[in-house]
Amino acid sequence: MTAQRQQTIKQVLWVISLAIVSVPFVFPFLWMVTSGFKSASEIFGQPSLVPDVWHWRNFVEVFEYQPFARQYFNSLYIAVLVTVLTLIVSSLAGYALARLRFAGAGLLMVGLVSALMVPEEVTIIPNFFLVGWMGLSDTHVPLVLLPVFGPQGVVATFLMRQFFLALPKELEEAGRMDGLTTLGIWWKIALPMSRPALAAVAIITFLHSWNLFLEPLVFISSLEMFTLPLALSNFTDPYGAPLWHLQLAATSLAVLPILGVYLIAQRQIVESFAMSGVKG
Amino acid sequence: MEQSIPSTKAGARYNGVPFLTLRRREALVSWLFVSPTAIGFLIFFVGPLVAVIFYATTEWNLLSQRSTFVGLENFRDALTRNADFWHVMRNSAIFALGLVPLNMALALALAVALSKPRKGVIFFRTVFFAPVITSAVAWAIVWKFLLQGEAGGVNMMLASFGIDGPNWLREPNWAMASVIVTRVIKMVGLNMILYIAALQAIPRDYDAAARLEGASEWQIFKYVTWPLVAPTTLVIMILTTIGSFKVFDHIYLMTGGGPENGTLVLAFYIYQQAFEFFEIGYAAALAMVMFVIVLALTIVQVLMRGRGAA
């Protein structure tokens, strides 16, 4: 009885202390959403979590102030494209690095590993000129290609390689006996067996692209071409001061779908990050 | 792949083509597999890396349209003449020294609290991880809003406890503390799950045995858990330190490097020099400095692991 009671007290203390720690993690989301409903004047009045009047109109104004729907769509299609391309490119290279023997494999591995140590800030200056020289400034092409071939793509390649290394060889050998080509083995045997790795790569790649900021900031200049993170920072008055009511309403619209997906696929998403973090 | 050449249909077909032996064929196929990665890597990574070294040796302002070779002048400028550089390096060091221990200590504490199955574990993990997947832009916007002087939510909360909070983002020291703490809150969830994974990999028998010997919870943590998660600690330390040197969007949006350059850190400074002042040569030299720092950090920490100090 006393042991059980001690257990209960422990559990209660545990919940209370974690609840206190979680305040700065949860509060910003609550504040963001409810402030998105405040009028421009109320936002500068006495702060409170709940608006006096729920100002639904903000969420319409967000779309009138700049081409927000278009910018939303830009982020979405770019993230999907980056994810699909990364899955293909990284699983092909990862498979070759794990399973095939070829001259230059060692060199390629060393190159890719060293790429992980070089921050994007180092290569963005020459990439800025490269993109300009290719005539691709203010297009979405660099926002697709740089993540696929940059450090994020390298992490994906290593993840796929690690996973392919752990797959049993017998099935592939059976496939070869049946006359499958290497490409056929990759497509019909290796890929279907790698769903967890593919899911992990897809999740981290999608989120990375969706949240990308520096690259769009450097490469994109016209409003119609903006991606979501750029658009969010652009709700300002002519003097550059933030229009908080619009900014927070727009931020809610950008963040809540992702949070929703996260709540549904919470386990999968966390595991993907654990996988890439440990092995990246 | 180690395997005998099978005398199957496939093998027979290869033998029909005189120059394409099985080995050559495999090498060819391999190169087709890796060529997108290899080519993209050369174009968008190796090329730019070589280019940035060249840029660093030039005096090149985009507005003047002319680049002149100046050798190591940009580096000498940074190290000796330009007072900003050391200020920026100091800020970056403060940022890293503030962020890394805070992030790791909190991550480990949360991981210990959340590694064993218990009612509510999943809920709290979800809560602490949510900011990680949230865009840095959204996070910075909301916190900037919460930290603005009297009208900010944070000071309002403090006021209800009778505390008069500072104007967080307008005073250099408070601004630095604010960006560090808000960044830790955003990213700590990632380290937390890396630690949880490491903690869960520890065999149960270990602490059961220690408990039988009469070890206290703290002793178990100190003598069993902590040594066993040391390799993870090292990896997390490398990743977090490098991450802290790369912080850009958070600073750009919350403080813009201000006030009085109080939060001007290296990544932001590089961006500013290159894309606001168009000093390409100088910015490239700074980028090289950043590269060397990140490289050095990695090497030092790998060596530490080699010595078994971790």
PDB file of N, CA and C in Angstrom, chain B residues 232-288:
ATOM      1  N   THR B 232      27.205   8.891 -27.433  1.00  0.00           N
ATOM      2  CA  THR B 232      26.106   9.715 -27.929  1.00  0.00           C
ATOM      3  C   THR B 232      26.335  11.174 -27.556  1.00  0.00           C
ATOM      4  N   THR B 233      26.804  11.397 -26.326  1.00  0.00           N
ATOM      5  CA  THR B 233      27.086  12.762 -25.883  1.00  0.00           C
ATOM      6  C   THR B 233      28.072  13.433 -26.824  1.00  0.00           C
ATOM      7  N   LEU B 234      29.076  12.686 -27.241  1.00  0.00           N
ATOM      8  CA  LEU B 234      30.080  13.246 -28.134  1.00  0.00           C
ATOM      9  C   LEU B 234      29.461  13.634 -29.478  1.00  0.00           C
ATOM     10  N   VAL B 235      28.678  12.712 -30.046  1.00  0.00           N
ATOM     11  CA  VAL B 235      28.034  12.992 -31.332  1.00  0.00           C
ATOM     12  C   VAL B 235      27.132  14.217 -31.209  1.00  0.00           C
ATOM     13  N   ILE B 236      26.344  14.253 -30.135  1.00  0.00           N
ATOM     14  CA  ILE B 236      25.428  15.369 -29.935  1.00  0.00           C
ATOM     15  C   ILE B 236      26.198  16.674 -29.775  1.00  0.00           C
ATOM     16  N   MET B 237      27.328  16.592 -29.080  1.00  0.00           N
ATOM     17  CA  MET B 237      28.133  17.784 -28.866  1.00  0.00           C
ATOM     18  C   MET B 237      28.647  18.332 -30.199  1.00  0.00           C
ATOM     19  N   ILE B 238      29.137  17.432 -31.044  1.00  0.00           N
ATOM     20  CA  ILE B 238      29.622  17.866 -32.357  1.00  0.00           C
ATOM     21  C   ILE B 238      28.488  18.510 -33.148  1.00  0.00           C
ATOM     22  N   LEU B 239      27.375  17.793 -33.250  1.00  0.00           N
ATOM     23  CA  LEU B 239      26.266  18.288 -34.063  1.00  0.00           C
ATOM     24  C   LEU B 239      25.737  19.624 -33.533  1.00  0.00           C
ATOM     25  N   THR B 240      25.622  19.732 -32.203  1.00  0.00           N
ATOM     26  CA  THR B 240      25.042  20.939 -31.621  1.00  0.00           C
ATOM     27  C   THR B 240      25.987  22.138 -31.760  1.00  0.00           C
ATOM     28  N   THR B 241      27.284  21.891 -31.560  1.00  0.00           N
ATOM     29  CA  THR B 241      28.237  22.991 -31.697  1.00  0.00           C
ATOM     30  C   THR B 241      28.279  23.495 -33.130  1.00  0.00           C
ATOM     31  N   ILE B 242      28.355  22.561 -34.069  1.00  0.00           N
ATOM     32  CA  ILE B 242      28.360  22.963 -35.474  1.00  0.00           C
ATOM     33  C   ILE B 242      27.066  23.687 -35.805  1.00  0.00           C
ATOM     34  N   GLY B 243      25.957  23.143 -35.329  1.00  0.00           N
ATOM     35  CA  GLY B 243      24.656  23.778 -35.552  1.00  0.00           C
ATOM     36  C   GLY B 243      24.630  25.202 -35.015  1.00  0.00           C
ATOM     37  N   SER B 244      25.249  25.409 -33.859  1.00  0.00           N
ATOM     38  CA  SER B 244      25.201  26.738 -33.259  1.00  0.00           C
ATOM     39  C   SER B 244      26.015  27.746 -34.078  1.00  0.00           C
ATOM     40  N   PHE B 245      27.058  27.268 -34.752  1.00  0.00           N
ATOM     41  CA  PHE B 245      27.836  28.173 -35.598  1.00  0.00           C
ATOM     42  C   PHE B 245      27.112  28.484 -36.905  1.00  0.00           C
ATOM     43  N   LYS B 246      26.136  27.663 -37.238  1.00  0.00           N
ATOM     44  CA  LYS B 246      25.421  27.859 -38.498  1.00  0.00           C
ATOM     45  C   LYS B 246      24.127  28.635 -38.334  1.00  0.00           C
ATOM     46  N   VAL B 247      23.800  28.993 -37.084  1.00  0.00           N
ATOM     47  CA  VAL B 247      22.508  29.657 -36.868  1.00  0.00           C
ATOM     48  C   VAL B 247      22.428  30.954 -37.653  1.00  0.00           C
ATOM     49  N   PHE B 248      21.424  31.019 -38.508  1.00  0.00           N
ATOM     50  CA  PHE B 248      21.252  32.223 -39.301  1.00  0.00           C
ATOM     51  C   PHE B 248      19.824  32.765 -39.215  1.00  0.00           C
ATOM     52  N   ASP B 249      18.855  31.939 -39.610  1.00  0.00           N
ATOM     53  CA  ASP B 249      17.479  32.442 -39.720  1.00  0.00           C
ATOM     54  C   ASP B 249      16.935  32.974 -38.395  1.00  0.00           C
ATOM     55  N   HIS B 250      17.272  32.268 -37.326  1.00  0.00           N
ATOM     56  CA  HIS B 250      16.819  32.658 -35.996  1.00  0.00           C
ATOM     57  C   HIS B 250      17.277  34.089 -35.654  1.00  0.00           C
ATOM     58  N   ILE B 251      18.568  34.351 -35.892  1.00  0.00           N
ATOM     59  CA  ILE B 251      19.140  35.673 -35.612  1.00  0.00           C
ATOM     60  C   ILE B 251      18.574  36.714 -36.580  1.00  0.00           C
ATOM     61  N   TYR B 252      18.559  36.348 -37.846  1.00  0.00           N
ATOM     62  CA  TYR B 252      18.088  37.258 -38.894  1.00  0.00           C
ATOM     63  C   TYR B 252      16.699  37.790 -38.561  1.00  0.00           C
ATOM     64  N   LEU B 253      15.831  36.904 -38.083  1.00  0.00           N
ATOM     65  CA  LEU B 253      14.440  37.290 -37.869  1.00  0.00           C
ATOM     66  C   LEU B 253      14.182  37.894 -36.497  1.00  0.00           C
ATOM     67  N   MET B 254      14.902  37.421 -35.473  1.00  0.00           N
ATOM     68  CA  MET B 254      14.583  37.934 -34.134  1.00  0.00           C
ATOM     69  C   MET B 254      15.252  39.261 -33.825  1.00  0.00           C
ATOM     70  N   THR B 255      16.516  39.399 -34.207  1.00  0.00           N
ATOM     71  CA  THR B 255      17.228  40.617 -33.810  1.00  0.00           C
ATOM     72  C   THR B 255      17.909  41.323 -34.978  1.00  0.00           C
ATOM     73  N   GLY B 256      18.055  40.658 -36.125  1.00  0.00           N
ATOM     74  CA  GLY B 256      18.783  41.253 -37.238  1.00  0.00           C
ATOM     75  C   GLY B 256      20.226  41.571 -36.859  1.00  0.00           C
ATOM     76  N   GLY B 257      20.770  40.807 -35.913  1.00  0.00           N
ATOM     77  CA  GLY B 257      22.157  41.019 -35.509  1.00  0.00           C
ATOM     78  C   GLY B 257      22.300  42.067 -34.403  1.00  0.00           C
ATOM     79  N   GLY B 258      21.243  42.823 -34.170  1.00  0.00           N
ATOM     80  CA  GLY B 258      21.291  43.911 -33.183  1.00  0.00           C
ATOM     81  C   GLY B 258      20.909  43.418 -31.807  1.00  0.00           C
ATOM     82  N   PRO B 259      20.670  44.278 -30.857  1.00  0.00           N
ATOM     83  CA  PRO B 259      20.947  45.720 -30.917  1.00  0.00           C
ATOM     84  C   PRO B 259      22.433  45.977 -30.698  1.00  0.00           C
ATOM     85  N   GLU B 260      22.922  47.060 -31.292  1.00  0.00           N
ATOM     86  CA  GLU B 260      24.349  47.422 -31.231  1.00  0.00           C
ATOM     87  C   GLU B 260      25.222  46.221 -31.590  1.00  0.00           C
ATOM     88  N   ASN B 261      24.817  45.487 -32.624  1.00  0.00           N
ATOM     89  CA  ASN B 261      25.550  44.288 -33.075  1.00  0.00           C
ATOM     90  C   ASN B 261      25.717  43.246 -31.969  1.00  0.00           C
ATOM     91  N   GLY B 262      24.873  43.316 -30.946  1.00  0.00           N
ATOM     92  CA  GLY B 262      25.002  42.425 -29.797  1.00  0.00           C
ATOM     93  C   GLY B 262      24.767  40.959 -30.133  1.00  0.00           C
ATOM     94  N   THR B 263      24.046  40.686 -31.220  1.00  0.00           N
ATOM     95  CA  THR B 263      23.804  39.289 -31.591  1.00  0.00           C
ATOM     96  C   THR B 263      24.340  38.993 -32.998  1.00  0.00           C
ATOM     97  N   LEU B 264      25.269  39.834 -33.442  1.00  0.00           N
ATOM     98  CA  LEU B 264      25.868  39.627 -34.762  1.00  0.00           C
ATOM     99  C   LEU B 264      26.803  38.417 -34.691  1.00  0.00           C
ATOM    100  N   VAL B 265      26.356  37.282 -35.210  1.00  0.00           N
ATOM    101  CA  VAL B 265      27.172  36.066 -35.181  1.00  0.00           C
ATOM    102  C   VAL B 265      27.692  35.771 -36.587  1.00  0.00           C
ATOM    103  N   LEU B 266      28.611  34.813 -36.674  1.00  0.00           N
ATOM    104  CA  LEU B 266      29.372  34.597 -37.910  1.00  0.00           C
ATOM    105  C   LEU B 266      28.490  34.352 -39.141  1.00  0.00           C
ATOM    106  N   ALA B 267      27.533  33.426 -39.029  1.00  0.00           N
ATOM    107  CA  ALA B 267      26.717  33.096 -40.203  1.00  0.00           C
ATOM    108  C   ALA B 267      25.967  34.328 -40.701  1.00  0.00           C
ATOM    109  N   PHE B 268      25.456  35.103 -39.762  1.00  0.00           N
ATOM    110  CA  PHE B 268      24.716  36.307 -40.142  1.00  0.00           C
ATOM    111  C   PHE B 268      25.656  37.347 -40.748  1.00  0.00           C
ATOM    112  N   TYR B 269      26.836  37.464 -40.173  1.00  0.00           N
ATOM    113  CA  TYR B 269      27.837  38.426 -40.653  1.00  0.00           C
ATOM    114  C   TYR B 269      28.240  38.111 -42.093  1.00  0.00           C
ATOM    115  N   ILE B 270      28.428  36.814 -42.382  1.00  0.00           N
ATOM    116  CA  ILE B 270      28.775  36.405 -43.748  1.00  0.00           C
ATOM    117  C   ILE B 270      27.664  36.819 -44.711  1.00  0.00           C
ATOM    118  N   TYR B 271      26.424  36.506 -44.307  1.00  0.00           N
ATOM    119  CA  TYR B 271      25.283  36.859 -45.147  1.00  0.00           C
ATOM    120  C   TYR B 271      25.248  38.367 -45.398  1.00  0.00           C
ATOM    121  N   GLN B 272      25.438  39.135 -44.312  1.00  0.00           N
ATOM    122  CA  GLN B 272      25.376  40.589 -44.385  1.00  0.00           C
ATOM    123  C   GLN B 272      26.450  41.135 -45.344  1.00  0.00           C
ATOM    124  N   GLN B 273      27.677  40.651 -45.179  1.00  0.00           N
ATOM    125  CA  GLN B 273      28.768  41.130 -46.022  1.00  0.00           C
ATOM    126  C   GLN B 273      28.508  40.794 -47.496  1.00  0.00           C
ATOM    127  N   ALA B 274      28.025  39.585 -47.745  1.00  0.00           N
ATOM    128  CA  ALA B 274      27.854  39.138 -49.123  1.00  0.00           C
ATOM    129  C   ALA B 274      26.620  39.744 -49.779  1.00  0.00           C
ATOM    130  N   PHE B 275      25.482  39.672 -49.097  1.00  0.00           N
ATOM    131  CA  PHE B 275      24.234  39.975 -49.791  1.00  0.00           C
ATOM    132  C   PHE B 275      23.601  41.305 -49.398  1.00  0.00           C
ATOM    133  N   GLU B 276      24.196  41.998 -48.410  1.00  0.00           N
ATOM    134  CA  GLU B 276      23.713  43.337 -48.119  1.00  0.00           C
ATOM    135  C   GLU B 276      24.757  44.385 -48.519  1.00  0.00           C
ATOM    136  N   PHE B 277      26.032  44.094 -48.231  1.00  0.00           N
ATOM    137  CA  PHE B 277      27.089  45.047 -48.598  1.00  0.00           C
ATOM    138  C   PHE B 277      27.808  44.628 -49.877  1.00  0.00           C
ATOM    139  N   PHE B 278      27.514  43.448 -50.384  1.00  0.00           N
ATOM    140  CA  PHE B 278      28.082  42.930 -51.639  1.00  0.00           C
ATOM    141  C   PHE B 278      29.600  42.856 -51.628  1.00  0.00           C
ATOM    142  N   GLU B 279      30.194  42.697 -50.433  1.00  0.00           N
ATOM    143  CA  GLU B 279      31.644  42.530 -50.330  1.00  0.00           C
ATOM    144  C   GLU B 279      31.965  41.043 -50.491  1.00  0.00           C
ATOM    145  N   ILE B 280      31.984  40.595 -51.742  1.00  0.00           N
ATOM    146  CA  ILE B 280      32.079  39.168 -52.006  1.00  0.00           C
ATOM    147  C   ILE B 280      33.409  38.577 -51.538  1.00  0.00           C
ATOM    148  N   GLY B 281      34.506  39.272 -51.828  1.00  0.00           N
ATOM    149  CA  GLY B 281      35.819  38.747 -51.448  1.00  0.00           C
ATOM    150  C   GLY B 281      35.938  38.579 -49.937  1.00  0.00           C
ATOM    151  N   TYR B 282      35.547  39.619 -49.214  1.00  0.00           N
ATOM    152  CA  TYR B 282      35.635  39.578 -47.758  1.00  0.00           C
ATOM    153  C   TYR B 282      34.704  38.502 -47.187  1.00  0.00           C
ATOM    154  N   ALA B 283      33.498  38.424 -47.730  1.00  0.00           N
ATOM    155  CA  ALA B 283      32.540  37.422 -47.268  1.00  0.00           C
ATOM    156  C   ALA B 283      33.064  36.011 -47.513  1.00  0.00           C
ATOM    157  N   ALA B 284      33.702  35.811 -48.666  1.00  0.00           N
ATOM    158  CA  ALA B 284      34.243  34.488 -48.979  1.00  0.00           C
ATOM    159  C   ALA B 284      35.349  34.116 -47.988  1.00  0.00           C
ATOM    160  N   ALA B 285      36.182  35.123 -47.621  1.00  0.00           N
ATOM    161  CA  ALA B 285      37.233  34.868 -46.635  1.00  0.00           C
ATOM    162  C   ALA B 285      36.604  34.475 -45.296  1.00  0.00           C
ATOM    163  N   LEU B 286      35.525  35.162 -44.918  1.00  0.00           N
ATOM    164  CA  LEU B 286      34.823  34.827 -43.678  1.00  0.00           C
ATOM    165  C   LEU B 286      34.244  33.417 -43.750  1.00  0.00           C
ATOM    166  N   ALA B 287      33.730  33.063 -44.929  1.00  0.00           N
ATOM    167  CA  ALA B 287      33.167  31.724 -45.113  1.00  0.00           C
ATOM    168  C   ALA B 287      34.249  30.669 -44.917  1.00  0.00           C
ATOM    169  N   MET B 288      35.474  30.983 -45.390  1.00  0.00           N
ATOM    170  CA  MET B 288      36.586  30.056 -45.190  1.00  0.00           C
ATOM    171  C   MET B 288      36.894  29.901 -43.696  1.00  0.00           C
TER     172      MET B 288
END
